[in-house]
PDB file of C-alpha atoms and ligand atoms in Angstrom:
ATOM      1  CA  UNK A  19     -37.946  20.535 -49.296  1.00  0.00           C
ATOM      2  CA  UNK A  20     -37.601  16.493 -48.292  1.00  0.00           C
ATOM      3  CA  UNK A  21     -41.101  15.449 -49.121  1.00  0.00           C
ATOM      4  CA  UNK A  22     -40.406  12.228 -46.056  1.00  0.00           C
ATOM      5  CA  UNK A  23     -40.861  13.283 -42.594  1.00  0.00           C
ATOM      6  CA  UNK A  24     -39.771  10.438 -41.318  1.00  0.00           C
ATOM      7  CA  UNK A  25     -36.307   8.997 -40.231  1.00  0.00           C
ATOM      8  CA  UNK A  26     -35.969   5.371 -39.397  1.00  0.00           C
ATOM      9  CA  UNK A  27     -33.317   5.830 -35.892  1.00  0.00           C
ATOM     10  CA  UNK A  28     -31.054   3.074 -35.496  1.00  0.00           C
ATOM     11  CA  UNK A  29     -30.669   1.820 -31.992  1.00  0.00           C
ATOM     12  CA  UNK A  30     -26.732   1.540 -33.099  1.00  0.00           C
ATOM     13  CA  UNK A  31     -25.230   2.347 -36.335  1.00  0.00           C
ATOM     14  CA  UNK A  32     -21.421   2.618 -37.373  1.00  0.00           C
ATOM     15  CA  UNK A  33     -19.946   3.090 -40.374  1.00  0.00           C
ATOM     16  CA  UNK A  34     -16.707   3.081 -41.495  1.00  0.00           C
ATOM     17  CA  UNK A  35     -14.690   2.443 -44.814  1.00  0.00           C
ATOM     18  CA  UNK A  36     -12.541  -0.349 -44.957  1.00  0.00           C
ATOM     19  CA  UNK A  37     -10.578  -2.019 -48.109  1.00  0.00           C
ATOM     20  CA  UNK A  38     -12.589  -4.928 -49.838  1.00  0.00           C
ATOM     21  CA  UNK A  39     -10.367  -8.305 -48.977  1.00  0.00           C
ATOM     22  CA  UNK A  40     -12.866 -10.343 -51.525  1.00  0.00           C
ATOM     23  CA  UNK A  41     -15.192  -8.946 -54.199  1.00  0.00           C
ATOM     24  CA  UNK A  42     -18.629  -7.541 -52.805  1.00  0.00           C
ATOM     25  CA  UNK A  43     -21.428  -6.344 -54.924  1.00  0.00           C
ATOM     26  CA  UNK A  44     -22.892  -2.304 -53.499  1.00  0.00           C
ATOM     27  CA  UNK A  45     -26.594  -2.754 -52.077  1.00  0.00           C
ATOM     28  CA  UNK A  46     -27.154   1.201 -53.807  1.00  0.00           C
ATOM     29  CA  UNK A  47     -26.201   0.678 -57.684  1.00  0.00           C
ATOM     30  CA  UNK A  48     -25.830  -3.325 -57.822  1.00  0.00           C
ATOM     31  CA  UNK A  49     -21.980  -2.627 -58.818  1.00  0.00           C
ATOM     32  CA  UNK A  50     -18.904  -5.253 -58.145  1.00  0.00           C
ATOM     33  CA  UNK A  51     -16.774  -3.856 -55.805  1.00  0.00           C
ATOM     34  CA  UNK A  52     -13.455  -4.844 -56.538  1.00  0.00           C
ATOM     35  CA  UNK A  53     -10.728  -6.493 -54.622  1.00  0.00           C
ATOM     36  CA  UNK A  54      -8.436  -3.733 -52.947  1.00  0.00           C
ATOM     37  CA  UNK A  55     -11.649  -1.088 -53.384  1.00  0.00           C
ATOM     38  CA  UNK A  56     -12.741   0.910 -50.570  1.00  0.00           C
ATOM     39  CA  UNK A  57     -16.062   0.909 -49.987  1.00  0.00           C
ATOM     40  CA  UNK A  58     -18.505   1.687 -46.839  1.00  0.00           C
ATOM     41  CA  UNK A  59     -19.552  -0.438 -44.258  1.00  0.00           C
ATOM     42  CA  UNK A  60     -22.527  -0.429 -42.070  1.00  0.00           C
ATOM     43  CA  UNK A  61     -23.843  -2.429 -39.017  1.00  0.00           C
ATOM     44  CA  UNK A  62     -26.684  -0.721 -37.595  1.00  0.00           C
ATOM     45  CA  UNK A  63     -29.849  -2.513 -35.186  1.00  0.00           C
ATOM     46  CA  UNK A  64     -33.284  -0.970 -36.737  1.00  0.00           C
ATOM     47  CA  UNK A  65     -36.220  -2.131 -34.994  1.00  0.00           C
ATOM     48  CA  UNK A  66     -34.338  -5.005 -32.927  1.00  0.00           C
ATOM     49  CA  UNK A  67     -32.918  -6.451 -36.216  1.00  0.00           C
ATOM     50  CA  UNK A  68     -29.252  -5.866 -37.139  1.00  0.00           C
ATOM     51  CA  UNK A  69     -28.450  -4.920 -40.526  1.00  0.00           C
ATOM     52  CA  UNK A  70     -25.225  -4.750 -42.758  1.00  0.00           C
ATOM     53  CA  UNK A  71     -24.654  -2.937 -45.981  1.00  0.00           C
ATOM     54  CA  UNK A  72     -22.296  -2.554 -48.335  1.00  0.00           C
ATOM     55  CA  UNK A  73     -21.776   0.492 -50.365  1.00  0.00           C
ATOM     56  CA  UNK A  74     -19.312   1.880 -53.151  1.00  0.00           C
ATOM     57  CA  UNK A  75     -17.321   4.528 -52.935  1.00  0.00           C
ATOM     58  CA  UNK A  76     -19.546   6.425 -56.111  1.00  0.00           C
ATOM     59  CA  UNK A  77     -22.769   5.685 -54.170  1.00  0.00           C
ATOM     60  CA  UNK A  78     -20.660   7.247 -50.780  1.00  0.00           C
ATOM     61  CA  UNK A  79     -20.670  10.556 -52.694  1.00  0.00           C
ATOM     62  CA  UNK A  80     -24.504  10.387 -53.300  1.00  0.00           C
ATOM     63  CA  UNK A  81     -24.871   9.723 -49.814  1.00  0.00           C
ATOM     64  CA  UNK A  82     -23.094  12.758 -47.990  1.00  0.00           C
ATOM     65  CA  UNK A  83     -25.247  15.023 -50.764  1.00  0.00           C
ATOM     66  CA  UNK A  84     -28.093  13.332 -48.483  1.00  0.00           C
ATOM     67  CA  UNK A  85     -26.983  14.081 -45.381  1.00  0.00           C
ATOM     68  CA  UNK A  86     -25.926  17.136 -45.812  1.00  0.00           C
ATOM     69  CA  UNK A  87     -29.031  18.236 -47.630  1.00  0.00           C
ATOM     70  CA  UNK A  88     -31.376  16.472 -46.148  1.00  0.00           C
ATOM     71  CA  UNK A  89     -29.851  15.039 -43.027  1.00  0.00           C
ATOM     72  CA  UNK A  90     -30.707  11.707 -43.497  1.00  0.00           C
ATOM     73  CA  UNK A  91     -30.957   8.544 -45.863  1.00  0.00           C
ATOM     74  CA  UNK A  92     -32.054   5.205 -46.472  1.00  0.00           C
ATOM     75  CA  UNK A  93     -29.879   2.431 -46.669  1.00  0.00           C
ATOM     76  CA  UNK A  94     -30.869   0.347 -50.236  1.00  0.00           C
ATOM     77  CA  UNK A  95     -33.036   3.026 -51.085  1.00  0.00           C
ATOM     78  CA  UNK A  96     -30.469   6.020 -51.943  1.00  0.00           C
ATOM     79  CA  UNK A  97     -31.302   5.952 -56.238  1.00  0.00           C
ATOM     80  CA  UNK A  98     -34.838   6.381 -55.363  1.00  0.00           C
ATOM     81  CA  UNK A  99     -33.565   9.254 -53.067  1.00  0.00           C
ATOM     82  CA  UNK A 100     -31.538  10.675 -55.226  1.00  0.00           C
ATOM     83  CA  UNK A 101     -34.323  10.976 -57.785  1.00  0.00           C
ATOM     84  CA  UNK A 102     -36.534  12.613 -56.186  1.00  0.00           C
ATOM     85  CA  UNK A 103     -34.245  15.417 -54.958  1.00  0.00           C
ATOM     86  CA  UNK A 104     -32.649  15.706 -58.385  1.00  0.00           C
ATOM     87  CA  UNK A 105     -36.675  16.631 -59.785  1.00  0.00           C
ATOM     88  CA  UNK A 106     -37.076  18.834 -56.793  1.00  0.00           C
ATOM     89  CA  UNK A 107     -33.863  21.053 -56.684  1.00  0.00           C
ATOM     90  CA  UNK A 108     -33.720  20.607 -60.655  1.00  0.00           C
ATOM     91  CA  UNK A 109     -29.720  20.256 -60.149  1.00  0.00           C
ATOM     92  CA  UNK A 110     -27.570  19.210 -62.861  1.00  0.00           C
ATOM     93  CA  UNK A 111     -25.553  17.205 -59.797  1.00  0.00           C
ATOM     94  CA  UNK A 112     -28.138  14.859 -58.894  1.00  0.00           C
ATOM     95  CA  UNK A 113     -29.229  13.893 -62.362  1.00  0.00           C
ATOM     96  CA  UNK A 114     -25.885  12.752 -62.630  1.00  0.00           C
ATOM     97  CA  UNK A 115     -25.485  10.972 -59.959  1.00  0.00           C
ATOM     98  CA  UNK A 116     -28.845   9.408 -60.691  1.00  0.00           C
ATOM     99  CA  UNK A 117     -27.673   8.402 -64.313  1.00  0.00           C
ATOM    100  CA  UNK A 118     -24.364   7.129 -62.781  1.00  0.00           C
ATOM    101  CA  UNK A 119     -25.956   5.313 -60.095  1.00  0.00           C
ATOM    102  CA  UNK A 120     -28.545   3.399 -62.751  1.00  0.00           C
ATOM    103  CA  UNK A 121     -25.477   2.716 -64.586  1.00  0.00           C
ATOM    104  CA  UNK A 122     -23.406   1.591 -61.662  1.00  0.00           C
ATOM    105  CA  UNK A 123     -21.176   3.616 -62.555  1.00  0.00           C
ATOM    106  CA  UNK A 124     -20.105   2.450 -65.995  1.00  0.00           C
ATOM    107  CA  UNK A 125     -18.524   4.744 -68.631  1.00  0.00           C
ATOM    108  CA  UNK A 126     -20.580   4.864 -71.825  1.00  0.00           C
ATOM    109  CA  UNK A 127     -20.264   1.375 -73.996  1.00  0.00           C
ATOM    110  CA  UNK A 128     -17.102   0.229 -70.867  1.00  0.00           C
ATOM    111  CA  UNK A 129     -16.679  -2.062 -68.463  1.00  0.00           C
ATOM    112  CA  UNK A 130     -14.470   1.395 -66.914  1.00  0.00           C
ATOM    113  CA  UNK A 131     -15.812   3.169 -63.854  1.00  0.00           C
ATOM    114  CA  UNK A 132     -16.224   6.614 -63.716  1.00  0.00           C
ATOM    115  CA  UNK A 133     -13.922   9.015 -61.406  1.00  0.00           C
ATOM    116  CA  UNK A 134     -15.923   8.733 -57.944  1.00  0.00           C
ATOM    117  CA  UNK A 135     -17.839  12.343 -58.335  1.00  0.00           C
ATOM    118  CA  UNK A 136     -16.972  15.370 -56.480  1.00  0.00           C
TER     119      UNK A 136
HETATM  120 ZN1   ZN B 229     -34.665  16.035 -48.912  1.00  0.00          ZN
HETATM  121 ZN1   ZN B 230     -22.864   1.682 -55.784  1.00  0.00          ZN
END
């Protein structure tokens, strides 16, 4: 069950996967999106204000979980949402996503990125 009972409906919303032409920062986990990497580019209008969001391909997996199980999520708040849901659902996959996001998807004691979760 989702504890949040509202969904901030955008006036318009456009999401696509694009290839990075320069370095970006994922707005969910703060990790660097490298040149050539695929990331999700979203533009939308919420309450009359146009915003754009860049999300790394790792965090998109967490997003997809939220969409599938709760039908919604909020940009910029994905980490908190996943932690909350990990507590509610007590699912290992969710804890793994939460830890991954907190570590900016870096492997333990390494700068290498984790593989993208299934
Ligand atoms: Zn939920
Ligand atoms: Zn990310």
